[in-house]
Amino acid sequence: MTGGKSTDYWSGWNNAAVLLAVVWSALGPGALVAFLQSQGQAVVPSAQSQVIYSTVPLWSAVLAFKFMPEETMGTIGYAGGAVVILAGVLATR
């Protein structure tokens, strides 16, 4: 939509429950993650924390496999996961 009002883009903009969910997802988990990450980085060495953060896509794939079984991952996805694990093992030696 070009040239329309900004309210035309999202029909749920005036639904209080939807807006509350959007605000909560930004402030609740978003702020909590930022706080916990800064606390963790204060006690974990930077090289080790980078190895941990590089596994985020791997954990996302594992959780998607567990909670969304209809989604499948191809050979390239499995190869990418193996590379991330291998890199983490090599970086911690």
CSV table of C-alpha atoms in Angstrom, one decimal:
chain,number,residue,atom,x,y,z
A,1,MET,CA,0.0,0.0,0.0
A,2,THR,CA,1.5,3.3,-1.0
A,3,GLY,CA,0.0,6.6,-0.1
A,4,GLY,CA,-2.4,5.2,2.5
A,5,LYS,CA,-2.8,6.0,6.1
A,6,SER,CA,-0.4,4.3,8.5
A,7,THR,CA,-3.4,2.6,10.2
A,8,ASP,CA,-4.2,0.9,6.9
A,9,TYR,CA,-1.1,-1.3,7.2
A,10,TRP,CA,-2.2,-3.1,10.3
A,11,SER,CA,-5.8,-3.7,11.1
A,12,GLY,CA,-5.1,-4.7,14.7
A,13,TRP,CA,-3.6,-1.4,15.7
A,14,ASN,CA,-6.6,-0.5,17.9
A,15,ASN,CA,-7.0,-3.9,19.6
A,16,ALA,CA,-5.8,-3.5,23.2
A,17,ALA,CA,-4.9,-7.1,23.7
A,18,VAL,CA,-2.8,-7.1,20.5
A,19,LEU,CA,-1.0,-3.9,21.5
A,20,LEU,CA,-0.4,-5.2,25.0
A,21,ALA,CA,1.2,-8.4,23.5
A,22,VAL,CA,3.4,-6.3,21.2
A,23,VAL,CA,4.5,-4.0,24.1
A,24,TRP,CA,5.1,-7.0,26.3
A,25,SER,CA,7.2,-8.9,23.7
A,26,ALA,CA,9.4,-5.8,23.3
A,27,LEU,CA,9.8,-4.8,27.0
A,28,GLY,CA,9.4,-8.1,28.8
A,29,PRO,CA,11.6,-10.7,27.1
A,30,GLY,CA,13.5,-8.0,25.1
A,31,ALA,CA,14.6,-6.1,28.2
A,32,LEU,CA,15.2,-9.2,30.1
A,33,VAL,CA,17.5,-10.7,27.5
A,34,ALA,CA,19.5,-7.5,27.2
A,35,PHE,CA,19.9,-7.4,31.0
A,36,LEU,CA,20.9,-11.1,31.3
A,37,GLN,CA,23.3,-10.8,28.4
A,38,SER,CA,25.1,-7.8,30.0
A,39,GLN,CA,25.3,-9.7,33.3
A,40,GLY,CA,26.7,-12.8,31.6
A,41,GLN,CA,29.3,-10.9,29.6
A,42,ALA,CA,30.6,-9.4,32.8
A,43,VAL,CA,31.7,-12.8,34.1
A,44,VAL,CA,32.4,-14.8,30.9
A,45,PRO,CA,35.5,-14.1,28.8
A,46,SER,CA,34.8,-12.5,25.5
A,47,ALA,CA,36.2,-15.3,23.4
A,48,GLN,CA,34.1,-17.9,25.2
A,49,SER,CA,31.0,-15.7,25.0
A,50,GLN,CA,31.4,-15.4,21.2
A,51,VAL,CA,31.5,-19.2,20.8
A,52,ILE,CA,28.3,-19.4,22.9
A,53,TYR,CA,26.6,-16.6,20.8
A,54,SER,CA,27.6,-18.2,17.6
A,55,THR,CA,25.5,-21.3,18.5
A,56,VAL,CA,22.2,-19.2,18.6
A,57,PRO,CA,21.2,-20.3,15.0
A,58,LEU,CA,21.9,-23.9,16.0
A,59,TRP,CA,19.6,-23.7,19.1
A,60,SER,CA,17.0,-22.0,17.0
A,61,ALA,CA,17.0,-24.9,14.6
A,62,VAL,CA,16.9,-27.5,17.5
A,63,LEU,CA,13.9,-25.7,19.1
A,64,ALA,CA,12.1,-25.4,15.8
A,65,PHE,CA,12.7,-29.1,15.2
A,66,LYS,CA,11.3,-29.9,18.6
A,67,PHE,CA,8.3,-27.6,18.7
A,68,MET,CA,7.5,-27.3,14.9
A,69,PRO,CA,7.9,-30.8,13.6
A,70,GLU,CA,6.2,-29.9,10.3
A,71,GLU,CA,9.2,-27.8,9.4
A,72,THR,CA,12.1,-29.8,7.9
A,73,MET,CA,15.8,-29.0,7.4
A,74,GLY,CA,17.7,-30.1,4.4
A,75,THR,CA,21.2,-31.4,4.0
A,76,ILE,CA,22.7,-27.9,3.9
A,77,GLY,CA,21.0,-27.1,7.2
A,78,TYR,CA,22.5,-30.1,8.8
A,79,ALA,CA,25.9,-29.4,7.3
A,80,GLY,CA,25.7,-25.8,8.6
A,81,GLY,CA,24.9,-27.0,12.1
A,82,ALA,CA,27.8,-29.4,12.0
A,83,VAL,CA,30.1,-26.6,11.0
A,84,VAL,CA,28.9,-24.4,13.9
A,85,ILE,CA,29.5,-27.3,16.4
A,86,LEU,CA,32.9,-28.1,14.9
A,87,ALA,CA,33.9,-24.4,15.0
A,88,GLY,CA,32.8,-24.2,18.6
A,89,VAL,CA,34.8,-27.3,19.6
A,90,LEU,CA,37.9,-26.0,17.8
A,91,ALA,CA,37.6,-22.5,19.3
A,92,THR,CA,37.5,-23.9,22.8
A,93,ARG,CA,40.7,-25.9,22.5
